[in-house]
Coordinates of C-alpha atoms and ligand atoms in Angstrom, one line a residue:
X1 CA -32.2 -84.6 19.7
X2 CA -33.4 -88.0 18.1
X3 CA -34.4 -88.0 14.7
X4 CA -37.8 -89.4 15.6
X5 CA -38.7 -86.4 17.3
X6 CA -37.3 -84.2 14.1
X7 CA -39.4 -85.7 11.4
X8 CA -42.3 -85.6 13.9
X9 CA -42.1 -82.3 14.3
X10 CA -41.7 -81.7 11.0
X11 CA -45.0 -83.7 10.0
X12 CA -46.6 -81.4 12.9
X13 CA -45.5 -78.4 11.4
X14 CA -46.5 -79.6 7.5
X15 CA -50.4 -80.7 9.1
X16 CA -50.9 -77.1 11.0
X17 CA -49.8 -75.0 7.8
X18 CA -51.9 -76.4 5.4
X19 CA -54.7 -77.7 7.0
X20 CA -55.6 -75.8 10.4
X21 CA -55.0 -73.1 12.3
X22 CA -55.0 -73.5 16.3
X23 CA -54.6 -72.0 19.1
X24 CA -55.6 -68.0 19.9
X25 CA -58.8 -66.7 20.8
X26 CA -60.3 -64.5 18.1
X27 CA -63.1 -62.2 19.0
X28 CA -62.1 -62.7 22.3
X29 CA -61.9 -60.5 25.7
X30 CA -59.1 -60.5 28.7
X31 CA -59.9 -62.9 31.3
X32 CA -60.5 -61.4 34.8
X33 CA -56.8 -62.2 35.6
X34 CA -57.1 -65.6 37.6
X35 CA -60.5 -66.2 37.0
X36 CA -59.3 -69.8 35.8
X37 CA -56.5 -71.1 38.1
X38 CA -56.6 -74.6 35.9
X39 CA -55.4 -73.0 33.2
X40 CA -51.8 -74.1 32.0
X41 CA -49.0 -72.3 29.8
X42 CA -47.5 -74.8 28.5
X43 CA -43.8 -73.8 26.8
X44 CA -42.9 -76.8 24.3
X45 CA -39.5 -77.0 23.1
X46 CA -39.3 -77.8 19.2
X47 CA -36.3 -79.4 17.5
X48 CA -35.0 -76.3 16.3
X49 CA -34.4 -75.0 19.8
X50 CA -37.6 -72.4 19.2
X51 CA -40.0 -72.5 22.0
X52 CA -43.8 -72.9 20.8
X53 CA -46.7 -72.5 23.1
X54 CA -50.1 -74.5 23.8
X55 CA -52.8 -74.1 26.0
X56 CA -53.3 -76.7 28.6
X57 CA -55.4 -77.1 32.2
X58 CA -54.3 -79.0 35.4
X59 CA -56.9 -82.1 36.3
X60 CA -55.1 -82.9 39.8
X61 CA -51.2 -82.2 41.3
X62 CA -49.9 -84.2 39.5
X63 CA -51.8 -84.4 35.8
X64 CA -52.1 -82.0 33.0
X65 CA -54.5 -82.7 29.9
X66 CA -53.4 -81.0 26.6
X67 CA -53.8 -81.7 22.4
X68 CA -52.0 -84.5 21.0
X69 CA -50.7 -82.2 18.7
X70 CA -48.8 -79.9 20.8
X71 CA -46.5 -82.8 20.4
X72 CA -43.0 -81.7 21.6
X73 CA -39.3 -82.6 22.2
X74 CA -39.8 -81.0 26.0
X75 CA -42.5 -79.1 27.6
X76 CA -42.5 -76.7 30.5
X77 CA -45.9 -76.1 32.4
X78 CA -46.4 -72.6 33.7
X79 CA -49.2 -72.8 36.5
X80 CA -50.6 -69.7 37.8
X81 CA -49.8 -67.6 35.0
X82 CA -52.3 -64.5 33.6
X83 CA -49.4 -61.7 32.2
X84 CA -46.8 -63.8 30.6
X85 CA -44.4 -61.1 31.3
X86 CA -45.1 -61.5 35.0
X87 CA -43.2 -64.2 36.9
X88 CA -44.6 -63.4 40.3
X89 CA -46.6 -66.6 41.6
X90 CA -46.0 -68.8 38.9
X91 CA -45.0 -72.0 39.1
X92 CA -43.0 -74.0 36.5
X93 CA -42.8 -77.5 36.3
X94 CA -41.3 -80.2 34.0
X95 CA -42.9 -83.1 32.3
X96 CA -41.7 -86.7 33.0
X97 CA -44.1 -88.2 31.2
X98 CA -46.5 -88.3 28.0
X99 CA -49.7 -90.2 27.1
X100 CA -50.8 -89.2 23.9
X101 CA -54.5 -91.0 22.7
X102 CA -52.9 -93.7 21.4
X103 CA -55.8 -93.3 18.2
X104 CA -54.4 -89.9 18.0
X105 CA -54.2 -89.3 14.2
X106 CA -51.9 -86.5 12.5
X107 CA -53.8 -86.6 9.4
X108 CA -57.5 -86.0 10.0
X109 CA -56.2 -84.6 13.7
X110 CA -58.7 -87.3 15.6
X111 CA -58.4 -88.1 19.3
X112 CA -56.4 -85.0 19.9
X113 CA -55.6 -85.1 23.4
X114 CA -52.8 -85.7 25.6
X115 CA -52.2 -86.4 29.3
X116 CA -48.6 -85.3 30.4
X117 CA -47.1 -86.2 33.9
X118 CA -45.6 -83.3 36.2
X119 CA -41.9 -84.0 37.7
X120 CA -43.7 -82.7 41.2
X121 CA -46.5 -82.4 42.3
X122 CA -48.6 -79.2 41.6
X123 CA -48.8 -76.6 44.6
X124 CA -52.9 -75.5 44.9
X125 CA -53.8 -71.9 46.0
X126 CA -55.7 -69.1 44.8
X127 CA -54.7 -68.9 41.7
X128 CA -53.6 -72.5 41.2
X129 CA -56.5 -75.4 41.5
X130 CA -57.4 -78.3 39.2
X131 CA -60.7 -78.5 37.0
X132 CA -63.3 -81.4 37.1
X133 CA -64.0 -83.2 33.9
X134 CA -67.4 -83.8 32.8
X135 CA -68.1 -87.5 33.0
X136 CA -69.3 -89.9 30.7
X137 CA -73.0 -89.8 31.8
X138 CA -72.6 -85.4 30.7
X139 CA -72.4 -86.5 27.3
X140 CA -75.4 -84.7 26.1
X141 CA -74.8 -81.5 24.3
X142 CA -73.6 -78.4 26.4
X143 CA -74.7 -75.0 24.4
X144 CA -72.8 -71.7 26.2
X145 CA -69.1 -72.6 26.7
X146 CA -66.0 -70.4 27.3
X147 CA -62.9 -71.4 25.0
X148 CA -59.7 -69.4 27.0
X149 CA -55.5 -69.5 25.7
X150 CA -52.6 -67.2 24.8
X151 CA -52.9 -67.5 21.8
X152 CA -53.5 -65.3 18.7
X153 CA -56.2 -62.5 19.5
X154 CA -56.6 -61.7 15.7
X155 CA -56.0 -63.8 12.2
X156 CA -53.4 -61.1 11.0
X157 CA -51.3 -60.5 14.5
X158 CA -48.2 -62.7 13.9
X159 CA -48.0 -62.9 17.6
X160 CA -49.5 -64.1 20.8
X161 CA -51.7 -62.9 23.6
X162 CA -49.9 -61.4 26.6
X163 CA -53.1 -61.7 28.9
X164 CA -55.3 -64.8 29.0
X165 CA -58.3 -64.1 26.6
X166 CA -61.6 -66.1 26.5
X167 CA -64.1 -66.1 24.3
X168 CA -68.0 -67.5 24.5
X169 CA -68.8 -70.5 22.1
X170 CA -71.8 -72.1 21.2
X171 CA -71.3 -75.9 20.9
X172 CA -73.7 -77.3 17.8
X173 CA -74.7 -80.2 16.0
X174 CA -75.1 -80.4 12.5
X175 CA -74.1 -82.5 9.6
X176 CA -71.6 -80.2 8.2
X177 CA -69.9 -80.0 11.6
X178 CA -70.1 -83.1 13.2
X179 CA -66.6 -85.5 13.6
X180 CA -66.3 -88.6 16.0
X181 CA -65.5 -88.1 19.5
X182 CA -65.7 -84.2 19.2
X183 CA -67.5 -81.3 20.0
X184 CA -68.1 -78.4 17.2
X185 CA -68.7 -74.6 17.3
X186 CA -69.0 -72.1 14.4
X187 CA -68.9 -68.6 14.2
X188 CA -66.7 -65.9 14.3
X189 CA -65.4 -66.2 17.6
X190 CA -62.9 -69.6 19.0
X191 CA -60.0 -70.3 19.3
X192 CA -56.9 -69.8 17.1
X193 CA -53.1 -70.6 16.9
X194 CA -51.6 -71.2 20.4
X195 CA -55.1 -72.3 22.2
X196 CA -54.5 -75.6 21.1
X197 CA -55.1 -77.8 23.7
X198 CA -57.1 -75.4 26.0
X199 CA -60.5 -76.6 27.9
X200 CA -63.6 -76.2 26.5
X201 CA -65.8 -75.7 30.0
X202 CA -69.7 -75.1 29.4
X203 CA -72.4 -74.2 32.0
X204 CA -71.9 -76.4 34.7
X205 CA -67.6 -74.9 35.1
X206 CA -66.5 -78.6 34.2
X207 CA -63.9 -79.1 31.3
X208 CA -66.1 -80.8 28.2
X209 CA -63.2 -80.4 25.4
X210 CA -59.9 -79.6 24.7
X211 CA -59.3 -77.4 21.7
X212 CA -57.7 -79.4 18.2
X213 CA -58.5 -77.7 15.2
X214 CA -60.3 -75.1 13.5
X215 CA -60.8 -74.6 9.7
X216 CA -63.1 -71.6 7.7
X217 CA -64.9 -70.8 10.9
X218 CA -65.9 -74.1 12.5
X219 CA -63.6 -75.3 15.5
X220 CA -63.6 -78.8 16.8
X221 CA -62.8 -80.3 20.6
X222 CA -62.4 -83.6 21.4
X223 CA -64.9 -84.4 23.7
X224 CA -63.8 -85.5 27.1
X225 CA -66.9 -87.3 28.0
X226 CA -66.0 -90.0 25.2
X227 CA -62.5 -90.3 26.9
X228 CA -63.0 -90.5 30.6
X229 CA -62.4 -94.5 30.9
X230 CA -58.9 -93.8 29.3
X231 CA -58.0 -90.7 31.2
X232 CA -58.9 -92.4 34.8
X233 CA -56.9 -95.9 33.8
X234 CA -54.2 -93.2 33.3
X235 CA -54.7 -90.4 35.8
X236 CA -55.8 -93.0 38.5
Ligands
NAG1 C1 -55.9 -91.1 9.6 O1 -56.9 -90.3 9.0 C2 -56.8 -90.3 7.6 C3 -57.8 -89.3 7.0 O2 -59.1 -89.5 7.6 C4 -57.1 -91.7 7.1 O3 -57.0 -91.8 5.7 C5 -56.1 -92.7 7.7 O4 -56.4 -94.0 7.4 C6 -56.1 -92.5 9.3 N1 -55.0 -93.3 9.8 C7 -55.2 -94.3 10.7 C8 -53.9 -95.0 11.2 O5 -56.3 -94.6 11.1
NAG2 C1 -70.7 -65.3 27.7 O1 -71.2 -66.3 28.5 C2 -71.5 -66.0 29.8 C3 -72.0 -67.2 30.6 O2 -71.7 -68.4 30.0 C4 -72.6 -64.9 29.8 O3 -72.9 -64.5 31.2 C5 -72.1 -63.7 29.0 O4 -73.1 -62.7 28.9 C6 -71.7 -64.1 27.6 N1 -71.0 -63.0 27.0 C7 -71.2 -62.7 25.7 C8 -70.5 -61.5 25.2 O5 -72.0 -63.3 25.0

């Protein structure tokens, strides 16, 4: 393991501690298992050896989009997964290759998102197909969107979801909740540690975010309509 990716890490850790909390779906229900085939498990491996979780969502065979903080020394993507106890149908795949934003900021958590290359190509069925993006001319505001993830279902369970939950947020825009490049919800239900890096998809079923941060009840995206010029150069 380089040291590079150890003090990264590290600095990871230190930002999601004291400033945010990512990741599970609080207030949430189970998904009707399969109900969102895009959606990817992704298994990062830390420095330590310890194996960490994000939330993730397959664009095309070959592309996943994800946080730029679910920064890891390896990942894993788990396609086709609803009981993470069940291995029947899933498909795991390795990532060859990265592409954090490159104004991807650890500190105020800006331009958190991440596209990561598979090592083969994604196999589509049933419970396995891609998402479509919203596009640069959907950048007005959504309202009723779904936030989904393994991650924690309540702010006192130390662990994460076994079953895909969702919950329903309400994308707003007001002074006290508005960042750069990002979409906003408040209220007691979103996403919580281990959704990181989920999709954000509103009305129309097209991903509008991925899932960065959330602090005293407000929950930030980055919003893929501000991005799609990047993400095709890449995923093109
Ligand atoms: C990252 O964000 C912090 C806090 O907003 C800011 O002070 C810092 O200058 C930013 N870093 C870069 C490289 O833009
Ligand atoms: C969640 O949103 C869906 C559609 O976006 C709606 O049909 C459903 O009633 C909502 N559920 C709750 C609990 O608000």
């Amino acid at each position: 393991m380089s040291i590079h990716c150890q003090l990264l890490i590290l600095i990871l850790a230190l930002t999601l501690d004291v400033q945010v909390h990512t990741g599970e779906v609080i207030g949430g229900r189970e998904a009707v298992a399969h109900s969102r085939p895009y959606m990817v498990l992704l298994e990062r491996r830390m420095p330590s050896g310890k194996i960490k979780r994000c939330g993730g969502f397959l664009l095309n065979e070959d592309f996943v989009m994800t946080a730029a903080h679910c920064l890891a020394c390896s990942y894993t993507v788990l396609l086709g997964v609803h009981n993470v106890h069940s291995s029947n149908g899933i498909q795991r795949i390795s990532v060859v290759q990265t592409f954090p934003n490159k104004d991807y900021n650890k500190t105020d958590l800006s331009n958190d998102i991440m596209l990561l290359k598979l090592s083969s190509k994604a196999k589509f069925s049933t419970n396995v197909q891609p998402i479509a993006l919203a596009g640069q001319g959907d950048g007005s505001l959504p309202k009723s969107c779904i936030v989904s993830g393994w991650g924690r279902t309540d702010k006192d369970i130390k662990h994460m979801s076994v079953v895909l939950m969702e919950a329903n947020v309400t994308i707003i825009d007001s002074k006290e909740c508005k960042k750069e490049k990002s979409y906003c919800s408040k209220g007691e239900t979103g996403p919580d540690k281990g959704d990181s890096g989920g999709p954000l998809v509103c009305e129309d079923g097209k991903a509008y975010g991925v899932v960065s941060s959330g602090y005293l009840s407000k929950y930030f995206y980055a919003k893929i309509p501000d991005y799609r010029s990047w993400i095709d150069l890449i995923v093109n």
